[in-house]
């Protein structure tokens, strides 16, 4: 009896620690929207992302080698890693960075809380796991889409000639990338998590560095010290460290539990944008965020026991 009590206490302690890591990861990724907003005035999107993923790739390679792992030597798998790097980092980082040129970091964080909705929409359209889709999850998609519409606002329809609606669409495009990335990434289950992260980030760097050199000529820039510090923080904390925590949580909490951090991330993004950048948060944005969070919670709720055998 005493041993069973010890095991229960140990399990609760472990779960508490993992939930603490989930909160930390949500805070780290939520802060990335604020850091991007600090850097973007003097470091343009392609250059910012190129520096971010290159520094992160170097760190992740060092972590993988410290763990005794080597990057794959087989040629064909690198084509898949390039797709992963594009979906996981290169494209969404660039879309978010460009979007924050025109919209607040808090709004970007709210719009980027929608990947679970895209995952469910993909499942419904492709038939993958369709039997596991409960009515609550369908309601969640509807709530989330309504939340996005309220957050963007009816006024956006009269401003379609401006860049703000395009910026909001870009951040939603990044959410779609984040939904597709784990689906594509299932093919790397045979690799250690750090090897997958290091390989995908290396491919993202190979994609972004030439684009930044050609399109933005970073040697002509004059970034502020705050912008440089923000990019370094994005690379070291919000990318390299975050990836290590993320792949640990995939093993301990599972994909569903880890995905629940998306709405926590949105809350942190809004709070940090308001506190550090003095961003104005309207009642319509608050209502929209509430709908989005309600939708994500409904989508990520565990299925009833009678349906769990149907989960993909």
mmCIF file with all atom_site columns, C-alpha atoms in Angstrom, residues 19-31 33 109 113 257-272 289 293 296-297:
data_model
loop_
_atom_site.group_PDB
_atom_site.id
_atom_site.type_symbol
_atom_site.label_atom_id
_atom_site.label_alt_id
_atom_site.label_comp_id
_atom_site.label_asym_id
_atom_site.label_entity_id
_atom_site.label_seq_id
_atom_site.pdbx_PDB_ins_code
_atom_site.Cartn_x
_atom_site.Cartn_y
_atom_site.Cartn_z
_atom_site.occupancy
_atom_site.B_iso_or_equiv
_atom_site.pdbx_formal_charge
_atom_site.auth_seq_id
_atom_site.auth_comp_id
_atom_site.auth_asym_id
_atom_site.auth_atom_id
_atom_site.pdbx_PDB_model_num
ATOM 1  C CA . UNK A 1 19  ? 2.694   20.583 -17.258 1.00 0.00 ? 19  UNK A CA 1
ATOM 2  C CA . UNK A 1 20  ? 5.204   23.113 -15.967 1.00 0.00 ? 20  UNK A CA 1
ATOM 3  C CA . UNK A 1 21  ? 7.301   22.489 -19.080 1.00 0.00 ? 21  UNK A CA 1
ATOM 4  C CA . UNK A 1 22  ? 4.176   22.982 -21.230 1.00 0.00 ? 22  UNK A CA 1
ATOM 5  C CA . UNK A 1 23  ? 3.556   26.337 -19.561 1.00 0.00 ? 23  UNK A CA 1
ATOM 6  C CA . UNK A 1 24  ? 7.218   27.264 -20.086 1.00 0.00 ? 24  UNK A CA 1
ATOM 7  C CA . UNK A 1 25  ? 7.035   26.297 -23.764 1.00 0.00 ? 25  UNK A CA 1
ATOM 8  C CA . UNK A 1 26  ? 3.842   28.328 -24.207 1.00 0.00 ? 26  UNK A CA 1
ATOM 9  C CA . UNK A 1 27  ? 5.503   31.335 -22.569 1.00 0.00 ? 27  UNK A CA 1
ATOM 10 C CA . UNK A 1 28  ? 8.594   30.955 -24.778 1.00 0.00 ? 28  UNK A CA 1
ATOM 11 C CA . UNK A 1 29  ? 6.603   30.693 -28.004 1.00 0.00 ? 29  UNK A CA 1
ATOM 12 C CA . UNK A 1 30  ? 4.183   33.406 -26.870 1.00 0.00 ? 30  UNK A CA 1
ATOM 13 C CA . UNK A 1 31  ? 7.117   35.741 -26.282 1.00 0.00 ? 31  UNK A CA 1
ATOM 14 C CA . UNK A 1 33  ? 5.638   37.431 -31.197 1.00 0.00 ? 33  UNK A CA 1
ATOM 15 C CA . UNK A 1 109 ? -0.498  35.420 -31.375 1.00 0.00 ? 109 UNK A CA 1
ATOM 16 C CA . UNK A 1 113 ? -3.532  29.769 -32.025 1.00 0.00 ? 113 UNK A CA 1
ATOM 17 C CA . UNK A 1 257 ? -1.538  17.439 -24.695 1.00 0.00 ? 257 UNK A CA 1
ATOM 18 C CA . UNK A 1 258 ? 1.280   19.328 -26.368 1.00 0.00 ? 258 UNK A CA 1
ATOM 19 C CA . UNK A 1 259 ? -1.076  20.909 -28.911 1.00 0.00 ? 259 UNK A CA 1
ATOM 20 C CA . UNK A 1 260 ? -3.139  22.362 -26.076 1.00 0.00 ? 260 UNK A CA 1
ATOM 21 C CA . UNK A 1 261 ? -0.284  24.816 -25.563 1.00 0.00 ? 261 UNK A CA 1
ATOM 22 C CA . UNK A 1 262 ? -1.412  26.742 -28.648 1.00 0.00 ? 262 UNK A CA 1
ATOM 23 C CA . UNK A 1 263 ? -4.114  28.662 -26.780 1.00 0.00 ? 263 UNK A CA 1
ATOM 24 C CA . UNK A 1 264 ? -1.817  29.221 -23.797 1.00 0.00 ? 264 UNK A CA 1
ATOM 25 C CA . UNK A 1 265 ? 0.663   30.695 -26.272 1.00 0.00 ? 265 UNK A CA 1
ATOM 26 C CA . UNK A 1 266 ? -1.993  33.080 -27.575 1.00 0.00 ? 266 UNK A CA 1
ATOM 27 C CA . UNK A 1 267 ? -2.718  34.350 -24.076 1.00 0.00 ? 267 UNK A CA 1
ATOM 28 C CA . UNK A 1 268 ? 0.959   34.952 -23.356 1.00 0.00 ? 268 UNK A CA 1
ATOM 29 C CA . UNK A 1 269 ? 1.392   36.746 -26.702 1.00 0.00 ? 269 UNK A CA 1
ATOM 30 C CA . UNK A 1 270 ? -1.466  39.120 -25.933 1.00 0.00 ? 270 UNK A CA 1
ATOM 31 C CA . UNK A 1 271 ? -0.315  39.756 -22.353 1.00 0.00 ? 271 UNK A CA 1
ATOM 32 C CA . UNK A 1 272 ? 3.307   40.417 -23.344 1.00 0.00 ? 272 UNK A CA 1
ATOM 33 C CA . UNK A 1 289 ? -9.740  35.355 -28.667 1.00 0.00 ? 289 UNK A CA 1
ATOM 34 C CA . UNK A 1 293 ? -9.674  29.489 -27.157 1.00 0.00 ? 293 UNK A CA 1
ATOM 35 C CA . UNK A 1 296 ? -9.263  24.951 -29.460 1.00 0.00 ? 296 UNK A CA 1
ATOM 36 C CA . UNK A 1 297 ? -10.291 23.539 -26.061 1.00 0.00 ? 297 UNK A CA 1
#
